[in-house]
XYZ file of C-alpha atoms in Angstrom:
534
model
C -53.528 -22.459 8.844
C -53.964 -19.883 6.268
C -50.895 -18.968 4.302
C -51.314 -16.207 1.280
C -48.605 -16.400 -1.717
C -47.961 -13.030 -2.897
C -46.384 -12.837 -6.528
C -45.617 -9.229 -7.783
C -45.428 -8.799 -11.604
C -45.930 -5.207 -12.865
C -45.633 -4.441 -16.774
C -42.220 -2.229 -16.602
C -39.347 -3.884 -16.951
C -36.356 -1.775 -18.782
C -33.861 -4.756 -18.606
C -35.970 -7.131 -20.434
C -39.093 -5.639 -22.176
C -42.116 -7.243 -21.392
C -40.483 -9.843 -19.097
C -42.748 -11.299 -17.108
C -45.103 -12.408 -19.904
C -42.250 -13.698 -22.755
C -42.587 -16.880 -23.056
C -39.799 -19.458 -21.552
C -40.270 -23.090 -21.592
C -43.528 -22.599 -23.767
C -45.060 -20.699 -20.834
C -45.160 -16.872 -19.872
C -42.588 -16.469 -17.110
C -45.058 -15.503 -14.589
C -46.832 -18.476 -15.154
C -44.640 -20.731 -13.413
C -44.683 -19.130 -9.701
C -48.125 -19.118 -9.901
C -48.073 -22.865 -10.835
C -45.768 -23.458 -7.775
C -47.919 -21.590 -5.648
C -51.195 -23.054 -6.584
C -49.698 -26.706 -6.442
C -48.670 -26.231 -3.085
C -50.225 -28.455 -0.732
C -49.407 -25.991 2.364
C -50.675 -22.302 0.160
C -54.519 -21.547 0.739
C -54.581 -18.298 -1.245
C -52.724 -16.828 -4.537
C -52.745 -13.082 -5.544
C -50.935 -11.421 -8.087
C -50.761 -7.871 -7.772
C -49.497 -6.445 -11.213
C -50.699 -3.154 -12.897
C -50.267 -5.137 -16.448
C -53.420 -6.377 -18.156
C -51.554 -9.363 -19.864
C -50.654 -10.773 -16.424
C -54.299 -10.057 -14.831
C -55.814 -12.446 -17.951
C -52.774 -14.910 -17.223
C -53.539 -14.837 -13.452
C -57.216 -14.694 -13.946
C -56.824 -17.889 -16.195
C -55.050 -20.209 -14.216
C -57.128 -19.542 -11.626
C -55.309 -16.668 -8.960
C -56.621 -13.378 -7.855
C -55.822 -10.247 -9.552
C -54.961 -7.354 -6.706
C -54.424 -4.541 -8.867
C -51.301 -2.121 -8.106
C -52.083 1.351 -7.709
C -49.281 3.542 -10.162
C -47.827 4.730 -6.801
C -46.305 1.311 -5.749
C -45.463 0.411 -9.854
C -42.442 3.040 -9.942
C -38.614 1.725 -9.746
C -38.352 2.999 -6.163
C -40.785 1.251 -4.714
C -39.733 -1.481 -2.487
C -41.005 -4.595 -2.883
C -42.383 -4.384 1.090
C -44.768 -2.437 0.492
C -46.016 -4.334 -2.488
C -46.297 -7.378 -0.416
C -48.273 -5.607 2.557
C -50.461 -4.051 -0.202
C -51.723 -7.248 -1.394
C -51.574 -8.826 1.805
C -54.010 -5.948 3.411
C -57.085 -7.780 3.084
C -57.175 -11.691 5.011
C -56.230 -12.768 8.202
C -53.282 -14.870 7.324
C -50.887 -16.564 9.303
C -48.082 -16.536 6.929
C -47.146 -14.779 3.260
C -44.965 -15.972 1.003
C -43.483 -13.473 -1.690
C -43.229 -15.672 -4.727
C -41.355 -13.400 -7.561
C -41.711 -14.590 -11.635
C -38.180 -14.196 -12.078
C -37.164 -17.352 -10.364
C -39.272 -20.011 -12.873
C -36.702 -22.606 -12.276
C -38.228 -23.344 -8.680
C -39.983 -26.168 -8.174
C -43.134 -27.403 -6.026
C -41.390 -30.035 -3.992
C -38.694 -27.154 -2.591
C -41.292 -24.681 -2.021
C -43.322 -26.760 0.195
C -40.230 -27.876 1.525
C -39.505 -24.403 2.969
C -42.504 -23.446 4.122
C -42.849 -27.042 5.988
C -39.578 -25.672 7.696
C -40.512 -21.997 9.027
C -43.386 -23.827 10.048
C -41.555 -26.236 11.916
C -38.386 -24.293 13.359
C -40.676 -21.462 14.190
C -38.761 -18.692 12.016
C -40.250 -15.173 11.658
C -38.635 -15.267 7.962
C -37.157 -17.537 5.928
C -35.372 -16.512 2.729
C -34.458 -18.503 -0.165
C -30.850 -18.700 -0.960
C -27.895 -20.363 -3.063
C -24.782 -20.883 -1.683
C -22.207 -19.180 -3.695
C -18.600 -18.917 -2.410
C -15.946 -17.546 -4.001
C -12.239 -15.584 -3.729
C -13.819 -12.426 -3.999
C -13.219 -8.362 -3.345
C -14.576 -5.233 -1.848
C -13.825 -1.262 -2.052
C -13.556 0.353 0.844
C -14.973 4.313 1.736
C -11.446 5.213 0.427
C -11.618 3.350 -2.286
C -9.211 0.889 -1.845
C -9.595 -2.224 -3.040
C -9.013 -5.328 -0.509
C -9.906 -9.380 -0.505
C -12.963 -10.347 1.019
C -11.244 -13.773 2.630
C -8.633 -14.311 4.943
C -7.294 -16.859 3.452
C -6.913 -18.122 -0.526
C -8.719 -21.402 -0.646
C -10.141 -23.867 -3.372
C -13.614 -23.041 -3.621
C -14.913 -26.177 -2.115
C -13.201 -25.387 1.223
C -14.175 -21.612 1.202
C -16.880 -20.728 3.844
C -20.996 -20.748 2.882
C -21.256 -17.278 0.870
C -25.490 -17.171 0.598
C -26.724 -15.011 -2.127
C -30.597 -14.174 -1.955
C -32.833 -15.543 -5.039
C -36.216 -14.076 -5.885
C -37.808 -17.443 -5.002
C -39.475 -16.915 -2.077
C -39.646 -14.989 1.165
C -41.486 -17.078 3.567
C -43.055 -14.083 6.521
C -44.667 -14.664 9.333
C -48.274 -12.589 8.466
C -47.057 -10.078 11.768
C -44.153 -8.864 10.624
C -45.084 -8.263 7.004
C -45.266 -4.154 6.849
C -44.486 -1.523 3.925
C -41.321 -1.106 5.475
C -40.013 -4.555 6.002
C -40.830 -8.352 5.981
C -37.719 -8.924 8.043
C -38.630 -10.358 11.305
C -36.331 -11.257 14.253
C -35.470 -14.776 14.085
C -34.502 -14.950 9.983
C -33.402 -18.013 8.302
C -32.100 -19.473 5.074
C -32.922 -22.310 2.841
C -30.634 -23.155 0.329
C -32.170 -24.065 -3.180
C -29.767 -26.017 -6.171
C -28.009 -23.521 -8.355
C -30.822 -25.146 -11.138
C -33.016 -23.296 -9.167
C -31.620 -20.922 -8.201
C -31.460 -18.601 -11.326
C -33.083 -15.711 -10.944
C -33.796 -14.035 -14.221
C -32.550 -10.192 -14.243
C -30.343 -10.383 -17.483
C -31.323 -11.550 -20.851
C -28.206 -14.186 -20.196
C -30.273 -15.061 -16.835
C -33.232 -15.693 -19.504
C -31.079 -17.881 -21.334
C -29.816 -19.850 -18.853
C -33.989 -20.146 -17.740
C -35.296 -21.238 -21.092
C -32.206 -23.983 -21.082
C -32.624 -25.476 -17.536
C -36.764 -25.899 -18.174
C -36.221 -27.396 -21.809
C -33.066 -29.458 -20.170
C -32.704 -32.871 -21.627
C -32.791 -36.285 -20.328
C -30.791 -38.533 -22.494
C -30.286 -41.690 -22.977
C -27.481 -43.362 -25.363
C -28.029 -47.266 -26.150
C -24.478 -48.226 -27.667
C -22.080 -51.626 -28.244
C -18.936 -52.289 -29.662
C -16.970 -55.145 -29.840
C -14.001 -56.877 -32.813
C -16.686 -57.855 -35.025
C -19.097 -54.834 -35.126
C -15.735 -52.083 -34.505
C -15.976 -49.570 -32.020
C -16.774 -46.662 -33.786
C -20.092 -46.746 -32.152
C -18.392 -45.775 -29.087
C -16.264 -43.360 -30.044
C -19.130 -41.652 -31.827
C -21.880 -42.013 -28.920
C -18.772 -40.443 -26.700
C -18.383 -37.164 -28.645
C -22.429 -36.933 -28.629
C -22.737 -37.161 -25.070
C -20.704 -33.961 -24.926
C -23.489 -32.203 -27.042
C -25.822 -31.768 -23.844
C -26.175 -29.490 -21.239
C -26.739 -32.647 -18.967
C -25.320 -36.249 -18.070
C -26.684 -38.878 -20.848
C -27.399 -42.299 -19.014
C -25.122 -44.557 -21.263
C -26.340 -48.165 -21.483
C -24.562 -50.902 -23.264
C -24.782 -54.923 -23.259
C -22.428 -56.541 -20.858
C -23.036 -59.955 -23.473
C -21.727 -57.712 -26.561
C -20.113 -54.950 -25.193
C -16.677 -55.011 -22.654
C -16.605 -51.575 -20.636
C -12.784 -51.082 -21.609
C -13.888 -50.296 -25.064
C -15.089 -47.104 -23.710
C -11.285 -46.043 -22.242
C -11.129 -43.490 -19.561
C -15.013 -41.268 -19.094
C -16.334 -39.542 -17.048
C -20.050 -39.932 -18.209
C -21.774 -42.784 -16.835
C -21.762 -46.134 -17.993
C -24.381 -48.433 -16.781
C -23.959 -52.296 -18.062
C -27.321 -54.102 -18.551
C -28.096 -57.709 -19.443
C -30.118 -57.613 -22.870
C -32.892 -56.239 -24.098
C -35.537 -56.737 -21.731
C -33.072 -55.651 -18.452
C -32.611 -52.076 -20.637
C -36.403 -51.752 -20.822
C -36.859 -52.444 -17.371
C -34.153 -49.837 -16.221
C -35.338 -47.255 -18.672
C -39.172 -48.198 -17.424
C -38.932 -45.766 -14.414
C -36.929 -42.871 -16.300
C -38.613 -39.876 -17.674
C -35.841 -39.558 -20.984
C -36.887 -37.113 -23.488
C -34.215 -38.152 -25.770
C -32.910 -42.169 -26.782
C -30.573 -42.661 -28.704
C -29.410 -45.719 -30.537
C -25.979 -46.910 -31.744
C -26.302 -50.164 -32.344
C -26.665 -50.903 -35.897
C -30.084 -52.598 -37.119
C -33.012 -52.576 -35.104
C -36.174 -54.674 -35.714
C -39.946 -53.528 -35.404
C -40.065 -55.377 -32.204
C -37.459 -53.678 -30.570
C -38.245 -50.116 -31.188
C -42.310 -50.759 -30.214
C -40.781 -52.007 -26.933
C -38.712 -49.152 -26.534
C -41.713 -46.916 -27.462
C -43.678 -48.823 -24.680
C -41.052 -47.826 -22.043
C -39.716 -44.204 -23.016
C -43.223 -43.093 -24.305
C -42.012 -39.201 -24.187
C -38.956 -39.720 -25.548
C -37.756 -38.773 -29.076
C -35.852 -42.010 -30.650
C -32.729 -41.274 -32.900
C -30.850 -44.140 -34.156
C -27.723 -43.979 -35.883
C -26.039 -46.732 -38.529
C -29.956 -48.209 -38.812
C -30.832 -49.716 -41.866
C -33.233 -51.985 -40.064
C -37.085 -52.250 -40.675
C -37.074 -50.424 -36.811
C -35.689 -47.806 -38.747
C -38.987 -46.926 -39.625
C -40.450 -45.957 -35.786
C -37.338 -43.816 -34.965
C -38.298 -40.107 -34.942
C -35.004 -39.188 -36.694
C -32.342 -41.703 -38.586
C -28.660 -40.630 -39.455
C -26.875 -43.019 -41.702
C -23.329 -40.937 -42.621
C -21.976 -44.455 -43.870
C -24.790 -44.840 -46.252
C -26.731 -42.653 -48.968
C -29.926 -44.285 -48.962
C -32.413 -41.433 -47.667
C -35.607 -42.548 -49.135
C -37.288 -41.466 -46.332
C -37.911 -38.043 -44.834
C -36.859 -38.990 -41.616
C -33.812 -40.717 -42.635
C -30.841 -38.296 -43.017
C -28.186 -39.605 -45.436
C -24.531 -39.379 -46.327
C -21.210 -37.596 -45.745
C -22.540 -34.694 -44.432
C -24.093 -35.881 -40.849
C -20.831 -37.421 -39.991
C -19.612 -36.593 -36.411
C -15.767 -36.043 -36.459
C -14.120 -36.059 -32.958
C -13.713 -32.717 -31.543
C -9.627 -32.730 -32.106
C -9.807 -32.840 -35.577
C -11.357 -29.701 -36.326
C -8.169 -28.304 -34.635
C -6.024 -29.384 -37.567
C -5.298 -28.460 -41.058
C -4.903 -30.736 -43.778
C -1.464 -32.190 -44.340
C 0.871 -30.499 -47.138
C 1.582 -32.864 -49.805
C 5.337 -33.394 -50.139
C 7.448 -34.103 -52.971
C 7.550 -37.669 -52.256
C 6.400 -40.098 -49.404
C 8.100 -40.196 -46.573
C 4.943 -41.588 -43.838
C 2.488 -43.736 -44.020
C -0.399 -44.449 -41.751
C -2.149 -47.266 -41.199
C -4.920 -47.927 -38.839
C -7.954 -49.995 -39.433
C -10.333 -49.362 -36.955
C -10.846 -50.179 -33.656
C -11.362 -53.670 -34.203
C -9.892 -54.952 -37.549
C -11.471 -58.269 -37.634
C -10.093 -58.921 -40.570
C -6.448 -58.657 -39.208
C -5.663 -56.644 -41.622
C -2.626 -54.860 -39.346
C -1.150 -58.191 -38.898
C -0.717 -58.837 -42.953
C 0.536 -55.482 -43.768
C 3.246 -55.314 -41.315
C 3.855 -58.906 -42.015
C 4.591 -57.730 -45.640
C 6.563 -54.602 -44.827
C 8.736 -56.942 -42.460
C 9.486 -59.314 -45.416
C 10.412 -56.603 -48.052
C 13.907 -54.758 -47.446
C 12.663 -51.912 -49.656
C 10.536 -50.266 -47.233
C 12.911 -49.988 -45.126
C 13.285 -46.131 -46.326
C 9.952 -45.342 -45.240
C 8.533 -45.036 -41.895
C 5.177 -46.895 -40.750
C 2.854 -45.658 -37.859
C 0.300 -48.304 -37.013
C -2.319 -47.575 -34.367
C -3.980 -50.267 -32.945
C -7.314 -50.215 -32.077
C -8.948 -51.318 -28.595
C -10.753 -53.859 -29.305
C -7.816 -55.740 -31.765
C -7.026 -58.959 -31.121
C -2.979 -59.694 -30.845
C -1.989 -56.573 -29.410
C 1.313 -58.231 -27.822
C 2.430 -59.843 -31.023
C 2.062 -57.198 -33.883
C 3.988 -54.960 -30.978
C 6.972 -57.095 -31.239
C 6.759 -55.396 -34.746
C 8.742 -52.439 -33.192
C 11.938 -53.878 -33.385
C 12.661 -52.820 -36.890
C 13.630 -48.973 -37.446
C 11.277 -48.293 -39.846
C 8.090 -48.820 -38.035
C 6.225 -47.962 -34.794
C 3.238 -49.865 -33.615
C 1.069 -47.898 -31.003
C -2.030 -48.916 -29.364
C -5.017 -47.392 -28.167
C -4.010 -43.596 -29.137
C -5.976 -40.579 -28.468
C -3.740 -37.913 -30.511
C -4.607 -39.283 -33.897
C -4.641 -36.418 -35.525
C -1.767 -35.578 -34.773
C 0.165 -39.049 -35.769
C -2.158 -38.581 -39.195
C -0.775 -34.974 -39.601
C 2.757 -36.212 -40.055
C 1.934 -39.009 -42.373
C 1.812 -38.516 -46.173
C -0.388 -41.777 -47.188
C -2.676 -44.179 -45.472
C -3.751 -47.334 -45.313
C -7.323 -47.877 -43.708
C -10.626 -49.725 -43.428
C -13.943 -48.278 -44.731
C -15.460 -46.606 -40.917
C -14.798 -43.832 -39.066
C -10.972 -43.419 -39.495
C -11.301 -43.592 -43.629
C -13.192 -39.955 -43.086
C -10.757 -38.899 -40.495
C -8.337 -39.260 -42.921
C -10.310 -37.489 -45.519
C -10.591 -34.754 -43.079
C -7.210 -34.376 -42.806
C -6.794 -34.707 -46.819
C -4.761 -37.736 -46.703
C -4.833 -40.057 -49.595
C -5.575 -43.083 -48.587
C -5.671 -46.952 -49.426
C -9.421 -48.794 -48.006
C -10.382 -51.889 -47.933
C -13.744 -53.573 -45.986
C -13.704 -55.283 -42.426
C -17.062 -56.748 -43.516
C -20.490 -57.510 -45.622
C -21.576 -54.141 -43.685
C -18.731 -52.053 -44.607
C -19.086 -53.027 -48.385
C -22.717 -50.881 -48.884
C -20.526 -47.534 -46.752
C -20.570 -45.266 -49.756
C -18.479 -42.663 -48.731
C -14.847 -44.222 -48.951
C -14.592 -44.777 -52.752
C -12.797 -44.286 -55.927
C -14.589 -41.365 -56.832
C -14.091 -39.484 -53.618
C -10.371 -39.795 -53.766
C -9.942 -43.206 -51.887
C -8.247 -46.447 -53.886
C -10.803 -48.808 -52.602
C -10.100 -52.924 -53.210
C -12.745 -54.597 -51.275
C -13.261 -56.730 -48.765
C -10.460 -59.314 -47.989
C -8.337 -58.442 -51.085
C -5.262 -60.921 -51.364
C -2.054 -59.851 -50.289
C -0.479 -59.099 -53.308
C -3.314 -56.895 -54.107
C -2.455 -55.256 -50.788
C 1.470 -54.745 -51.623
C 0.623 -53.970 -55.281
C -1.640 -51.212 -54.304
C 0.472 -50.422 -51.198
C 3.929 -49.856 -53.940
C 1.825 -47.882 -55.758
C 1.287 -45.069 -53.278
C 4.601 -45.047 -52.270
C 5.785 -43.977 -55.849
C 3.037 -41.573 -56.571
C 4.188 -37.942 -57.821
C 3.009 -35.012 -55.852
C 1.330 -34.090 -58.079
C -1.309 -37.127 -58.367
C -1.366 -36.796 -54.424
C -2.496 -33.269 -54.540
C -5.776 -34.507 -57.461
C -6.432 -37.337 -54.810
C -6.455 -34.300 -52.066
C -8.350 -32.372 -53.879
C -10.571 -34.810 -54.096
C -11.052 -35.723 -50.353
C -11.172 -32.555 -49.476
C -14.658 -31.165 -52.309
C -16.786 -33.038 -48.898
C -17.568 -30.729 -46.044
C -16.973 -32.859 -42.721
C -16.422 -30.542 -40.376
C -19.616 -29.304 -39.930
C -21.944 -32.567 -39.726
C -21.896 -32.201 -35.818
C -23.566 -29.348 -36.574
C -26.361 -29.920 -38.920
C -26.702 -33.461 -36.814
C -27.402 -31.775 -33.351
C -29.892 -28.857 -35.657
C -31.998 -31.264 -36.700
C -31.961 -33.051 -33.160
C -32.781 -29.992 -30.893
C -35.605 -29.441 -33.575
C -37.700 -32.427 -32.598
């Protein structure tokens, strides 16, 4: 069976200069339906007929014909029938499939799959399509303006509303003419919306360059009481920075799925290392990323071995495997010694809600205070502070917020803590900013929640969960924190904790001031710049 492709590509375009040879995805655009049709097991024969000397040397190259277009059938009126039969003039061939550049998003697989159909269900054409309904209207001769539907319906239940994409025209040979390649029995074959996009618009180019650079991601994270969950929250708000689905993997031996609260990307539990290779094995990820604090040698050449096209960002690494990732962020840390290794305050990722809220005003004396340690708080160090609030009549003038984490141990208990008036212990919140907005101090641990705080411009009380959380430079003294250490005795605690209560506004607004000289709202930013850059 001999079937000819046909793809037309002339030099004029007035919508997007130069189209068909700018590059997208690395390629010229008319590169890519000449891939398709070449690489189709069913095409014998390729032709481009173009008029443009840049897409003869493309064609040439890759190994097509050239036909070249008289200047009679290159002007905008010219149908693109008679383009088609002009190329297809010369062959006896049983079918022709128009094949336009516009439509790179295509891929082999569907085309053959269409033509394997007209084959099959004997059609005289068949048209590529996607299906695209929607509540939509029409003018009328008079010009009145009217629904298209009969009835209003969520789009899902609305009929099949087929829109034509330049992807192909599959023709029986006999009914290809200047005037039509419209035979009598006509069918369609519906192609994803991916590729679908036919590119008319310089937004249509867009949309093009995205889908054929489109990531596959992959996000190793865990989080449990003794390592916090931060991890989590943070590998959450980064799987929100792609135009696809990352495959999220954690350790079912480290990591309990509840930590991850209600998502909607997908979660996929494995048993250790060597089960995460094996799954990741048969994927084709061009991105892995790594939350899971140090990684050895060992463990990133393995990961090398299975995701060899992937680029390998780890986050929170001060391993030796730090040294085979392509990119490192350590927000927590300041040791960038490496080129590779980006450092400090200014990649951290603050959740999405934040940047929706001012810093607090500083009032004339405190009224609120925060506390929160984490997700975790190993340490218990919610338990002794509202232990020593509870035992202390003079707080009873102040109010306490404490947010408990979802990974804390003794929920139940420290809730029994809302009994007295003066405090109100919540778990697992999601408006944090907006309990932080209201507070006037805070008491925290050194992670994630000490910048939130800073973000907000609250000044703040910190103390370390852990060994780890002692080398996070960021929450300290001299960026308007009052830091005591890891595990600092309880009068330490209350000292310190008497001590904000009493401070003038005055010495709050220095210790704002001071929280607020970092830039964190725009490490999401710079973080996801240097990413897309690999």
């Amino acid at each position: 069976m001999s079937i000819l492709a046909v793809s037309p590509a002339r030099a004029g375009s007035k919508g997007i200069p130069n189209k068909n040879i700018r590059l997208v995805g690395g390629r010229p655009l008319v590169y890519y339906a000449i891939r398709n049709a070449l690489d189709s097991e069913f095409v014998t024969n390729v032709v481009v007929t173009t008029d443009s000397p840049e897409v003869r040397i493309i064609a040439q190259q890759m190994g097509a014909r050239v036909h070249w277009r008289e200047a009679a059938l290159c002007s905008d009126d010219v149908t693109l029938d008679a383009v088609v039969a002009d190329a297809a003039f010369e062959g006896a061939w049983d079918w022709v499939v128009t094949m336009q550049p516009t439509s790179p998003t295509l891929t082999t697989a569907t085309l053959d799959s269409a033509i394997r159909r007209a084959i099959d269900e004997d059609f005289d054409t068949l048209i590529s399509v996607v299906n695209d309904p929607r509540l939509s209207w029409g003018e009328n001769a008079e010009g009145d303006i009217s629904p298209n539907y009969a009835e209003r319906l969520n789009r899902q239940w609305l009929p099949a509303d087929y829109a034509e994409t330049g992807a192909f025209v599959i023709s029986r040979a006999s009914v290809v003419t200047p005037q039509t390649r419209i035979g009598e029995k006509v069918g369609v074959f519906e192609v994803s919306p991916g590729e679908g996009i036919d590119v008319d618009t310089f937004d249509d180019l867009r949309c093009a360059t995205a889908h054929l650079r489109r990531e596959h991601v992959a996000i190793y994270v865990n989080g449990n009481n003794m390592r916090g969950i931060g991890h989590i929250y943070r590998a959450l708000e980064m799987a929100d920075e792609f135009y696809s689905k990352p495959d999220i993997y954690y350790d079912v031996n480290q990591t309990d799925p509840i930590v991850f609260g209600r998502t909607a990307h997908k979660l996929i539990g494995v048993d250790g290392i060597a089960d995460l290779f094996e799954r990741c094995r048969s994927k084709d990820y061009t991105l892995f990323i790594n939350d899971i604090l140090s990684t050895s040698i060992d463990y990133m050449i393995g990961l090398r071995s299975v995701v060899p096209e992937a680029k390998i960002v780890n986050f929170e690494d001060d391993g030796e495997g730090a040294l085979k990732a392509d990119l490192v962020f350590n927000a927590l840390y300041h040791d960038d010694e490496f080129p590779h290794v980006k450092a400090g305050e200014r990649y951290y990722i603050s959740s999405k809600t934040f940047l929706f809220y001012h810093p607090i005003e500083i009032r004339q004396r405190v009224e609120r205070v925060f506390v929160s340690f984490g997700g975790a708080d190993p340490q218990n160090y919610s338990d002794r502070l509202l232990a020593i609030i509870a035992g202390d009549d003079k707080y009873e003038k102040v109010h306490f917020t404490v947010v408990l984490g979802r990974a804390k141990h003794n929920v139940d208990g420290l809730l029994e803590y809302n009994s007295l008036p003066n405090v109100e212990v919540l778990y697992d919140m999601a408006n944090m900013p907006e309990l932080m907005s209201m507070c006037d101090v805070a008491v925290t641990s050194r992670g994630r929640t000490g910048y939130e705080l800073a973000l907000m411009g609250i000044p703040s009380i910190a103390m370390a969960q852990n060994k780890r959380e002692e080398k996070h430079g960021f929450v300290c003294n001299e960026n308007g924190f009052t830091y005591l250490g890891l595990n600092p005795p309880d009068e330490i605690l209350k000292s310190n904790l008497d001590m904000y209560l009493t401070l003038s506004r005055e010495a709050r607004l220095r210790f704002q001031d001071m929280l607020l000289s970092h830039d964190l709202r725009n490490g999401r930013r710079r973080v996801m710049g240097l990413i897309n850059s690999l």
